[in-house]
Tab-separated table of C-alpha atoms and ligand atoms in Angstrom:
chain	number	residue	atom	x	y	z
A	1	UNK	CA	0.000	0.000	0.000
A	2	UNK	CA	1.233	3.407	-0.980
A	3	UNK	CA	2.575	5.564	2.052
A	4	UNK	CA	0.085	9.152	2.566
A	5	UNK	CA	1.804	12.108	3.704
A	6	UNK	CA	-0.773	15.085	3.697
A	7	UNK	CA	0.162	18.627	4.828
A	8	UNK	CA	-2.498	20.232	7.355
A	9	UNK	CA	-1.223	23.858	6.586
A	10	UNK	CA	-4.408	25.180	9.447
A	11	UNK	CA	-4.694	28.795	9.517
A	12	UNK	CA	-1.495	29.264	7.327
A	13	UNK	CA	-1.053	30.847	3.462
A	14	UNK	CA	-2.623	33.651	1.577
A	15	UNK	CA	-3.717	33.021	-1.894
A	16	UNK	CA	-0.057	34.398	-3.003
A	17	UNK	CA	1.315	32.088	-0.982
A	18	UNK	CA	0.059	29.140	-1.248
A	19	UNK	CA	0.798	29.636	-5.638
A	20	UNK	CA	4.091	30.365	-4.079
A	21	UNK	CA	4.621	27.389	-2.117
A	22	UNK	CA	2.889	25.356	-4.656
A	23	UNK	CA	4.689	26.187	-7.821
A	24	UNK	CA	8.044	25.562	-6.199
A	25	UNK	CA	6.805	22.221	-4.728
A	26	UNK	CA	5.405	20.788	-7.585
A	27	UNK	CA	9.486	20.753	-8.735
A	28	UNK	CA	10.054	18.083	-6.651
A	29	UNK	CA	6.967	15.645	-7.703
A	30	UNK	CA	8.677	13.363	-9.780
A	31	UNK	CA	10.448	12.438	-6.713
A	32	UNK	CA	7.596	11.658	-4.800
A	33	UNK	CA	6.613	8.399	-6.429
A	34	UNK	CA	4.839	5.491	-4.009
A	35	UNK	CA	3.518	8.197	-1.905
A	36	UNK	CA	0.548	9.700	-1.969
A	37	UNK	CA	0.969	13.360	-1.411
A	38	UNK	CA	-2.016	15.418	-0.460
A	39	UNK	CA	-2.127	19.697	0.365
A	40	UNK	CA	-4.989	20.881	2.552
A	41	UNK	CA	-4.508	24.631	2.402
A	42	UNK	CA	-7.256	27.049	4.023
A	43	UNK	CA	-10.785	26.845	2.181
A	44	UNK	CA	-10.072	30.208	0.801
A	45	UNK	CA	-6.578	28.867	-1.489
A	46	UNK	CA	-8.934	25.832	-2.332
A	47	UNK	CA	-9.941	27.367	-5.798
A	48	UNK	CA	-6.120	28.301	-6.741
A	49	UNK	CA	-4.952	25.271	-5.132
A	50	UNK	CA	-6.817	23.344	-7.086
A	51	UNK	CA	-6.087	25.105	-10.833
A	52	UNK	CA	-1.910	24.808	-9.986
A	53	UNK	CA	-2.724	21.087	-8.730
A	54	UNK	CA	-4.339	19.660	-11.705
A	55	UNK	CA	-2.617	17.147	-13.483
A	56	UNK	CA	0.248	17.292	-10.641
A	57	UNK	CA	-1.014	14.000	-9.349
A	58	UNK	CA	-0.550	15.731	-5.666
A	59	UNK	CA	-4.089	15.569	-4.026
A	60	UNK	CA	-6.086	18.699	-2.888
A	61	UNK	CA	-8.088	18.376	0.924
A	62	UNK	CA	-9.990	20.333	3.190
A	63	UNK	CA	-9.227	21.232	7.253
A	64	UNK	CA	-13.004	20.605	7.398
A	65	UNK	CA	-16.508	21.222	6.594
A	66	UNK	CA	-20.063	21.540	7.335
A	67	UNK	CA	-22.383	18.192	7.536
A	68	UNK	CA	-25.326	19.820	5.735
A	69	UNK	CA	-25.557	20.266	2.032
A	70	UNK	CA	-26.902	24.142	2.476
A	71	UNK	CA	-28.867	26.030	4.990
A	72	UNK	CA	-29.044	28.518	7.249
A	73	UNK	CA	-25.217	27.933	8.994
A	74	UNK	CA	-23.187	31.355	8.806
A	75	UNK	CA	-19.982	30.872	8.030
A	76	UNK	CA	-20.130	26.813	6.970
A	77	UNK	CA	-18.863	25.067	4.167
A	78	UNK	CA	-20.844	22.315	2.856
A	79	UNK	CA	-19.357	19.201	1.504
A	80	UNK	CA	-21.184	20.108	-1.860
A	81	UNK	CA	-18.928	23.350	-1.861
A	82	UNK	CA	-16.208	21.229	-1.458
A	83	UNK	CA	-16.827	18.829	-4.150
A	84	UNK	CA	-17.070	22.070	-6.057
A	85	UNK	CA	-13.603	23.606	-5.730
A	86	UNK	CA	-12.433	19.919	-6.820
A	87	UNK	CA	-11.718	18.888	-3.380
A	88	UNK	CA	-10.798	14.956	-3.101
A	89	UNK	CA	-9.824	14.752	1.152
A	90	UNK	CA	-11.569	16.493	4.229
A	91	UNK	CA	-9.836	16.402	7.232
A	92	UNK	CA	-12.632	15.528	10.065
A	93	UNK	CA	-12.284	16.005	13.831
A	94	UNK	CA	-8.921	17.678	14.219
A	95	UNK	CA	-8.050	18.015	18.321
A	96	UNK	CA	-8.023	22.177	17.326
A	97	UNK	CA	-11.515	21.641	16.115
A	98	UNK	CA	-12.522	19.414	19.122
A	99	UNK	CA	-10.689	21.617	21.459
A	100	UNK	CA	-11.165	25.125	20.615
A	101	UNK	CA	-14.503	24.955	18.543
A	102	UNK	CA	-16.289	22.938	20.620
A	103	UNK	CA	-16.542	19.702	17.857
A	104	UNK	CA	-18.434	16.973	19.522
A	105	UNK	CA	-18.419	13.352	18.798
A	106	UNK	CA	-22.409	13.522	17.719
A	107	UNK	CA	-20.728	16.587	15.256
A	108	UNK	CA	-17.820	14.535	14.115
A	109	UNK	CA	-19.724	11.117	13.492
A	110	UNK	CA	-22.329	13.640	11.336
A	111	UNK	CA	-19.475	15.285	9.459
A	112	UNK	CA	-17.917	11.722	8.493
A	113	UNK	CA	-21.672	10.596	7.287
A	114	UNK	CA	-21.893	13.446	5.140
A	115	UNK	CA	-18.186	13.055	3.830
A	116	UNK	CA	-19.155	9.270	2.526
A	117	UNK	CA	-22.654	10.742	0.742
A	118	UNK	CA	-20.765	13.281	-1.273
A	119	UNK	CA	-17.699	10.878	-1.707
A	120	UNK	CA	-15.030	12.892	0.024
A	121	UNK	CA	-12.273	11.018	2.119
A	122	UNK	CA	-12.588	11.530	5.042
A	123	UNK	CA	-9.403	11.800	7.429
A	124	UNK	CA	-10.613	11.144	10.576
A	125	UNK	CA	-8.361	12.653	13.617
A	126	UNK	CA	-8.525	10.899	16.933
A	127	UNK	CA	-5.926	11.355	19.614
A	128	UNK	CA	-5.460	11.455	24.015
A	129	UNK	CA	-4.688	14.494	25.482
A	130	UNK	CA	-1.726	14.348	28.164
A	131	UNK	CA	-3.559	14.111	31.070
A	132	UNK	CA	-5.648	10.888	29.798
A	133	UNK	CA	-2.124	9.213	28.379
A	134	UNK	CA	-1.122	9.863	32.191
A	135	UNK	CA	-4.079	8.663	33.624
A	136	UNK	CA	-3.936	5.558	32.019
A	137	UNK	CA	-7.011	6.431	29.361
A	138	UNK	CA	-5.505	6.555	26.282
A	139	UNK	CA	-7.297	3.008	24.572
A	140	UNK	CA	-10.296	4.238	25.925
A	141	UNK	CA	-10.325	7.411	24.584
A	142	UNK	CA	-9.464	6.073	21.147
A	143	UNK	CA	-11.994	3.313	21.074
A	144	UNK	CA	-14.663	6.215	22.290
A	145	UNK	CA	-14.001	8.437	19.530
A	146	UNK	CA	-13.112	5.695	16.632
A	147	UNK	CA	-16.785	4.130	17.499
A	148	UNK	CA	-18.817	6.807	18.463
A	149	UNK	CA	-17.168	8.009	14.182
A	150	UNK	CA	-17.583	4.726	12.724
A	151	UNK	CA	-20.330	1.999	14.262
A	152	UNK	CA	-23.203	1.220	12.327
A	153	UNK	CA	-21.127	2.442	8.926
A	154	UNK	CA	-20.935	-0.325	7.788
A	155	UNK	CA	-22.031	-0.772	3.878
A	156	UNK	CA	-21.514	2.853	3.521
A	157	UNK	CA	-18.151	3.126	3.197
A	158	UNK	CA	-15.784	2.304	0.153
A	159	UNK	CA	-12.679	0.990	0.866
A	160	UNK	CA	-11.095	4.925	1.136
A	161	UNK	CA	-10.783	5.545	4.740
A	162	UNK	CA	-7.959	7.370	6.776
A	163	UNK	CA	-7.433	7.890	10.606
A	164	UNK	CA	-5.079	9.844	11.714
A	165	UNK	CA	-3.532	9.380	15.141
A	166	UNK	CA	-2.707	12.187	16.669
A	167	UNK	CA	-1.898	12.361	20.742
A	168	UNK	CA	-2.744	15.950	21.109
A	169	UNK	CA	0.043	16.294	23.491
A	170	UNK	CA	2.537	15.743	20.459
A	171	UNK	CA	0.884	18.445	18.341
A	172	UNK	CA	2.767	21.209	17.099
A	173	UNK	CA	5.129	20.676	20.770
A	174	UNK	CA	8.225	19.221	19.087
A	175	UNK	CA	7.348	15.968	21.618
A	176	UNK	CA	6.379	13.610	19.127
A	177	UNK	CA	5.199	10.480	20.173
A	178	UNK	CA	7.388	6.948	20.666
A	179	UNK	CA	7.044	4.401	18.056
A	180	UNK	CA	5.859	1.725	19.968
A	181	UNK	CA	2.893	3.754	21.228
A	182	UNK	CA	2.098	5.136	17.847
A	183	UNK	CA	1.915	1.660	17.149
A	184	UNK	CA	-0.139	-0.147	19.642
A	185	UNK	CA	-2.313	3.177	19.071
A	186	UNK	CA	-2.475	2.386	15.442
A	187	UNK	CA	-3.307	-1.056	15.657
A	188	UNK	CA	-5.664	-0.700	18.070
A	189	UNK	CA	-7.593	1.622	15.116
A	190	UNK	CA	-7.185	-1.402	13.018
A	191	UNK	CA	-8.583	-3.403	15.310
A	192	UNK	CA	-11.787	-1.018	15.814
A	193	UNK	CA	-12.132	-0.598	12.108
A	194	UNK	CA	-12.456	-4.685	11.932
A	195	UNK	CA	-14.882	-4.583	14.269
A	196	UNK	CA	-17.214	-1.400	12.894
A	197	UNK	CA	-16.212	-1.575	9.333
A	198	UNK	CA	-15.119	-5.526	8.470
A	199	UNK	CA	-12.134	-6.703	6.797
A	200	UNK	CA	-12.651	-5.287	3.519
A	201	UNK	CA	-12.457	-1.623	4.827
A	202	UNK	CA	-9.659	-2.975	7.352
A	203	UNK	CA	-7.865	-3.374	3.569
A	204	UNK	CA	-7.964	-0.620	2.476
A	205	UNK	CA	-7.590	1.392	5.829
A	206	UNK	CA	-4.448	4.007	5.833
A	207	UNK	CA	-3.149	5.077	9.311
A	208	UNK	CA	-1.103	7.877	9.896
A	209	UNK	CA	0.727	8.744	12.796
A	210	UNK	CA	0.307	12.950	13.430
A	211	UNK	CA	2.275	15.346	15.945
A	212	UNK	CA	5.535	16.941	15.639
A	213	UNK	CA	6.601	14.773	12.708
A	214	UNK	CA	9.817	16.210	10.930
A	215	UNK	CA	12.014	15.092	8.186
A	216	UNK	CA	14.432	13.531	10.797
A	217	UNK	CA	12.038	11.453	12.747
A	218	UNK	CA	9.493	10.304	9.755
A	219	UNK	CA	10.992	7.358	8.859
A	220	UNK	CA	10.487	6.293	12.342
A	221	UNK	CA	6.915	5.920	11.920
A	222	UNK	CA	6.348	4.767	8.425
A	223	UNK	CA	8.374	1.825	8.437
A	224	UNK	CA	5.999	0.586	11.589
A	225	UNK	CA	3.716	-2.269	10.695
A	226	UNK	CA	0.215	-0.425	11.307
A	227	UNK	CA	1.151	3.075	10.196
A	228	UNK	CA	0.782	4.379	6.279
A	229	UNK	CA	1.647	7.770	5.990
A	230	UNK	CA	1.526	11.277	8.116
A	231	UNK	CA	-0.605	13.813	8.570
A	232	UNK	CA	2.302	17.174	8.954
A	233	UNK	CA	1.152	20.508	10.360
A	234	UNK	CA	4.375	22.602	11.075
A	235	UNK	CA	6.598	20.870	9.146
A	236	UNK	CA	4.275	21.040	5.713
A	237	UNK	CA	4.809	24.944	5.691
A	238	UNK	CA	8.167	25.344	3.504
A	239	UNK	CA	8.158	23.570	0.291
A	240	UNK	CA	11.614	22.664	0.118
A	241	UNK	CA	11.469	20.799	3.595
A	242	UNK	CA	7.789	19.182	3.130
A	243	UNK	CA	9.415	17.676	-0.384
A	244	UNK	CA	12.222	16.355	1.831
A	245	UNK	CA	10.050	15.058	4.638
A	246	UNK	CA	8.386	13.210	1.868
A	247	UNK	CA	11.790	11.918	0.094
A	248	UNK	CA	12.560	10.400	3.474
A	249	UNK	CA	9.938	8.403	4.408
A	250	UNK	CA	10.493	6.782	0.818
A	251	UNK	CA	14.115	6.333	1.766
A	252	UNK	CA	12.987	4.846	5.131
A	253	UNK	CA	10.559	2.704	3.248
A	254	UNK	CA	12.994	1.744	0.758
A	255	UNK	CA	11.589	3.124	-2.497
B	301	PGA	P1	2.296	19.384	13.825
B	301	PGA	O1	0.711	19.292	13.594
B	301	PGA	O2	2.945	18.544	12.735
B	301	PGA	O3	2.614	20.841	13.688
B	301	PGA	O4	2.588	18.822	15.172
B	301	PGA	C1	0.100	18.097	13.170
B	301	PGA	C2	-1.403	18.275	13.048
B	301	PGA	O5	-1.996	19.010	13.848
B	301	PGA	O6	-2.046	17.686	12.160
């Protein structure tokens, strides 16, 4: 299965800037081959994104969306607007959405519904905060937030699903997370996604680990058995080092 590194740029990059980053990134593509690169720039670069993209074979995403198709939701972005602007990914339940905006898993669970009727991808976030990892909590939090997403899905999903683990503790702190409890994290994912989803999602299931991942410490996590990719916040910003972050995890993965 191809590795998927996708940059979560969050409130980062003017229109100018992301052409900018874009146009000096897309250099590097033919370097980037057995990896799935996706960009998930701010909804308002989507449209520009999108025209400098095509044909690039590097995928365009959202940070996140609406669950309704239109209505009476100031400020929302439905997942028809998204489909649109020639959107493929949505990034769904982020900890900055949970945390600062209030996201709940009755919210999230909707938003991933409505990303499988319109036939976006969802990337679903789930991740412990410090205090549960301490407490002992952190499999418990997971399996809370992975079924409370996914249960009772089954049958409407194809086989294009992504979680992204991401121990909120690790995010954007420079402290990513060990290995070994990225992967008993991971596979524990796998393990819900048998159980909610069946095998034949299981398949086709990508994992990536989230939080402080860097060029340096990449390769770390792809090469572990449950993981598939990365989902890169900081270190997604400069075009230069997101196309080497990318070259070595294929290194790591011997491509
Ligand atoms: P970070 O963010 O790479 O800056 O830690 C990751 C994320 O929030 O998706």
């Amino acid at each position: 299965m191809d590795l998927m590194i996708a940059a979560n740029w969050k409130m980062h990059k003017t229109i100018a800037e992301t052409e900018a980053f874009l146009i000096e990134f897309k250099k590097f593509a033919g370097r980037f081959s057995g990896v799935e690169v996706l960009i998930c720039p701010p909804y308002t670069a989507l449209a520009a994104a999108h025209k400098l993209l095509d044909g690039s074979g590097i995928k365009l995403g959202a940070q996140n969306m609406f669950f309704a198709d239109h209505g009476a939701y100031t400020g929302e972005i439905s997942p028809v607007m998204l489909k649109d602007l020639g959107v493929e990914y949505v990034i769904i339940g982020h900890s900055e959405r949970r945390r600062l905006f209030g996201e709940d898993e009755m919210l999230i669970r909707q938003k991933v519904e409505a990303a499988l009727l319109y036939r976006l991808k969802p990337i679903l976030c789930v991740g412990e905060t410090e205090s549960e990892r301490e407490r002992g909590f952190t499999d418990a939090v997971l399996k809370k937030q992975l079924y409370s997403a996914l249960e009772g899905l089954r049958g409407k999903l194809s086989s294009d699903l992504v979680i992204a683990y991401e121990p909120v503790w690790a995010i954007g702190t420079g402290r990513a997370a060990l290995p070994a409890d990225a992967e008993s994290a991971a596979s524990l994912v796998c393990q819900v996604v048998q159980e909610c989803l069946g095998t034949q999602v299981l398949q086709g299931l990508r994992v990536q680990y989230g939080g402080s991942v860097k060029a340096d410490n990449i390769g770390e996590f792809t090469t572990l058995p449950s993981i598939h990719g990365a989902l890169v916040g900081g270190a997604s910003l400069e075009a230069a080092a997101f196309a080497g972050l990318i070259m070595a995890a294929r290194e790591a993965a011997g491509h």
